[in-house]
Every structure is written in C-alpha cells, then in structure tokens.
CSV table of C-alpha atoms in Angstrom, one decimal:
chain,number,residue,atom,x,y,z
K,1,UNK,CA,1.0,13.4,2.9
K,2,UNK,CA,-0.3,12.9,-0.6
K,3,UNK,CA,3.2,11.9,-1.7
K,4,UNK,CA,3.3,9.4,1.1
K,5,UNK,CA,0.0,7.8,-0.1
K,6,UNK,CA,1.2,7.6,-3.7
K,7,UNK,CA,4.5,6.0,-2.6
K,8,UNK,CA,2.7,3.4,-0.5
K,9,UNK,CA,0.1,2.6,-3.1
K,10,UNK,CA,2.8,2.1,-5.8
K,11,UNK,CA,4.7,-0.2,-3.5
K,12,UNK,CA,1.5,-2.1,-2.7
K,13,UNK,CA,0.8,-2.6,-6.4
K,14,UNK,CA,4.3,-3.8,-7.2
K,15,UNK,CA,4.4,-6.3,-4.3
K,16,UNK,CA,0.8,-7.6,-4.6
K,17,UNK,CA,0.4,-7.8,-8.3
K,18,UNK,CA,0.3,-11.5,-8.3
K,19,UNK,CA,-2.9,-13.5,-7.6
K,20,UNK,CA,-3.5,-15.0,-4.2
K,21,UNK,CA,-3.1,-18.7,-3.9
K,22,UNK,CA,-5.5,-18.8,-1.0
K,23,UNK,CA,-8.2,-16.1,-0.8
K,24,UNK,CA,-8.2,-16.4,3.0
K,25,UNK,CA,-4.5,-15.7,3.4
K,26,UNK,CA,-3.2,-13.0,5.7
K,27,UNK,CA,0.0,-12.7,3.7
K,28,UNK,CA,-1.1,-9.7,1.5
K,29,UNK,CA,-2.1,-7.6,4.4
K,30,UNK,CA,1.0,-8.5,6.3
K,31,UNK,CA,3.1,-7.6,3.3
K,32,UNK,CA,1.4,-4.2,3.1
K,33,UNK,CA,1.9,-3.8,6.9
K,34,UNK,CA,5.6,-4.5,6.6
K,35,UNK,CA,5.9,-1.8,3.9
K,36,UNK,CA,4.1,0.7,6.1
K,37,UNK,CA,6.1,-0.2,9.2
K,38,UNK,CA,9.4,0.4,7.4
K,39,UNK,CA,8.2,3.7,6.0
K,40,UNK,CA,6.8,5.0,9.3
K,41,UNK,CA,9.9,4.0,11.3
K,42,UNK,CA,12.6,4.9,8.8
K,43,UNK,CA,11.2,7.8,6.7
K,44,UNK,CA,8.8,9.4,9.1
K,45,UNK,CA,11.0,8.6,12.1
K,46,UNK,CA,8.0,7.7,14.3
K,47,UNK,CA,7.5,5.1,17.0
K,48,UNK,CA,4.8,2.6,16.4
K,49,UNK,CA,2.7,2.1,19.5
K,50,UNK,CA,0.0,-0.3,18.1
K,51,UNK,CA,-0.5,-2.6,15.2
K,52,UNK,CA,-3.8,-4.5,14.6
K,53,UNK,CA,-5.0,-6.9,11.9
K,54,UNK,CA,-8.4,-8.3,11.5
K,55,UNK,CA,-11.2,-9.0,9.0
K,56,UNK,CA,-13.5,-6.1,8.0
K,57,UNK,CA,-16.8,-6.2,6.2
K,58,UNK,CA,-18.5,-3.0,7.4
K,59,UNK,CA,-17.0,-1.2,10.5
K,60,UNK,CA,-14.6,-1.9,13.3
K,61,UNK,CA,-13.8,0.3,16.3
K,62,UNK,CA,-11.1,0.4,18.8
K,63,UNK,CA,-10.1,2.8,21.6
K,64,UNK,CA,-6.8,4.1,22.9
K,65,UNK,CA,-5.7,6.7,25.4
K,66,UNK,CA,-3.8,9.4,23.5
K,67,UNK,CA,-1.5,11.8,25.4
K,68,UNK,CA,-1.2,15.6,25.2
K,69,UNK,CA,2.0,16.7,23.6
K,70,UNK,CA,2.4,13.9,21.1
K,71,UNK,CA,1.6,14.0,17.4
K,72,UNK,CA,-0.1,10.8,16.3
K,73,UNK,CA,-0.4,9.3,12.9
K,74,UNK,CA,-3.2,6.7,12.5
K,75,UNK,CA,-3.1,4.6,9.4
K,76,UNK,CA,-5.8,2.1,8.2
K,77,UNK,CA,-5.2,0.0,5.1
K,78,UNK,CA,-7.0,-2.8,3.4
K,79,UNK,CA,-5.8,-5.8,1.4
K,80,UNK,CA,-6.3,-6.1,-2.3
K,81,UNK,CA,-10.1,-6.7,-1.9
K,82,UNK,CA,-10.7,-3.1,-0.9
K,83,UNK,CA,-11.1,-0.1,-3.2
K,84,UNK,CA,-11.7,2.4,-0.4
K,85,UNK,CA,-11.2,2.2,3.4
K,86,UNK,CA,-11.8,5.2,5.7
K,87,UNK,CA,-10.8,6.1,9.2
K,88,UNK,CA,-12.6,8.4,11.6
K,89,UNK,CA,-11.1,9.5,15.0
K,90,UNK,CA,-13.3,10.6,17.9
K,91,UNK,CA,-12.4,12.0,21.4
K,92,UNK,CA,-14.5,11.2,24.4
K,93,UNK,CA,-15.9,14.5,25.8
K,94,UNK,CA,-18.5,14.7,28.5
K,95,UNK,CA,-19.6,11.1,27.9
K,96,UNK,CA,-20.1,11.6,24.1
K,97,UNK,CA,-17.8,10.9,21.2
K,98,UNK,CA,-16.8,14.0,19.2
K,99,UNK,CA,-15.2,13.7,15.8
K,100,UNK,CA,-11.6,15.1,15.8
K,101,UNK,CA,-10.3,13.8,12.5
K,102,UNK,CA,-11.2,11.8,9.4
K,103,UNK,CA,-9.7,10.6,6.2
K,104,UNK,CA,-12.4,10.0,3.6
K,105,UNK,CA,-10.2,9.8,0.4
K,106,UNK,CA,-11.2,7.1,-2.0
K,107,UNK,CA,-8.2,4.8,-1.6
K,108,UNK,CA,-7.5,1.6,0.2
K,109,UNK,CA,-5.2,3.6,2.6
K,110,UNK,CA,-6.5,6.1,5.1
K,111,UNK,CA,-4.4,8.4,7.3
K,112,UNK,CA,-5.3,10.8,10.1
K,113,UNK,CA,-2.9,13.0,12.1
K,114,UNK,CA,-4.0,13.9,15.6
K,115,UNK,CA,-2.3,16.2,18.2
K,116,UNK,CA,-4.4,16.0,21.3
K,117,UNK,CA,-5.0,19.1,23.4
K,118,UNK,CA,-5.6,16.9,26.4
K,119,UNK,CA,-4.9,13.3,27.3
K,120,UNK,CA,-8.0,11.2,26.9
K,121,UNK,CA,-9.8,8.3,25.4
K,122,UNK,CA,-10.1,8.2,21.6
K,123,UNK,CA,-12.1,5.9,19.4
K,124,UNK,CA,-10.8,4.9,16.0
K,125,UNK,CA,-13.4,3.7,13.5
K,126,UNK,CA,-12.3,1.8,10.5
K,127,UNK,CA,-14.9,1.6,7.7
K,128,UNK,CA,-15.0,-0.6,4.6
K,129,UNK,CA,-16.4,2.0,2.3
K,130,UNK,CA,-16.1,0.1,-1.0
K,131,UNK,CA,-14.9,-3.3,-2.1
K,132,UNK,CA,-13.7,-4.4,-5.5
K,133,UNK,CA,-16.4,-6.2,-7.5
K,134,UNK,CA,-17.2,-9.6,-6.2
K,135,UNK,CA,-15.9,-9.0,-2.6
K,136,UNK,CA,-17.6,-8.0,0.6
K,137,UNK,CA,-14.9,-8.7,3.2
K,138,UNK,CA,-11.2,-8.4,3.5
K,139,UNK,CA,-8.3,-8.0,5.9
K,140,UNK,CA,-7.4,-4.6,7.2
K,141,UNK,CA,-4.4,-3.3,9.2
K,142,UNK,CA,-4.3,-0.4,11.7
K,143,UNK,CA,-1.1,1.3,12.8
K,144,UNK,CA,-0.8,4.0,15.4
K,145,UNK,CA,2.5,5.8,15.7
K,146,UNK,CA,3.8,9.0,17.4
K,147,UNK,CA,6.9,11.1,17.2
C-alpha cells in the first residue's frame, strides 16, 4: 500500500501544482477524488460504495454498516491545505466503540483496510491532524470501497 500512497501523492502534486483562483473552491478536492476513484476502480478492481466531501477543521465522523465476508478499503484525503489527515475506524460492540483500524501516517492521504468478522455498525473518524502554515480548514474526501 505504500506504493499506492506514493503514486497518488505524486499524481496529486502534478495535478494540483497551480495556485487556486478561489480559496473556497471544491475543484482541488474533486480532482483528487477523481484520481482516487480511477485508481480504486481500475487498478484495485474494487467497487466504491460511498463517496463523501465536506469541510474539515478538526474531526468528522460518519457511520456505516459493514458486512462480514467483504474486504473494505477506507480512504480519507485532504485538499492542498492539509499536511496530515488521519482516519480511525471503530466497531460498535456492546454499546461501545472499539477501535479496529487506524492510519496515522503523516500524509494528506489516510488508508485503512477492514475485513469485518461480523456484520455491524462501524464509525469512521476523519481527523485534521496538521494543516499547512496559514490554514486551519480545508476540504476532505472519504471513499469506502470493497472487493
């Protein structure tokens, strides 16, 4: 998966090397999302089951039912205002959230692979760990895919 990260980060740098005309534009995150969608569908041969875009300044959470027998890839990525974005995945167990996966690399792309033992509710937490100097908010994307 490290090669996957490096490939995507290089593609991001090439596509997004020009300055934004409007700092509020969604275009940079949509461009990154398109690169990731193409890679996930064509190279990893996975089906995307959810895509989400939003603003992120600290932490966002979302939930989803994940099924036993599927291998899920969960990707969170930030626009060019992020230096580091993290994702943590929790499974609901006896009314409490138990961590089952995390990506804490120091990149603006986070990836977690999950193979649930049982079907259940999972919480995905996207964290803005570090912004580039001068920024404290940016757009993020979340993609959930399975085989």
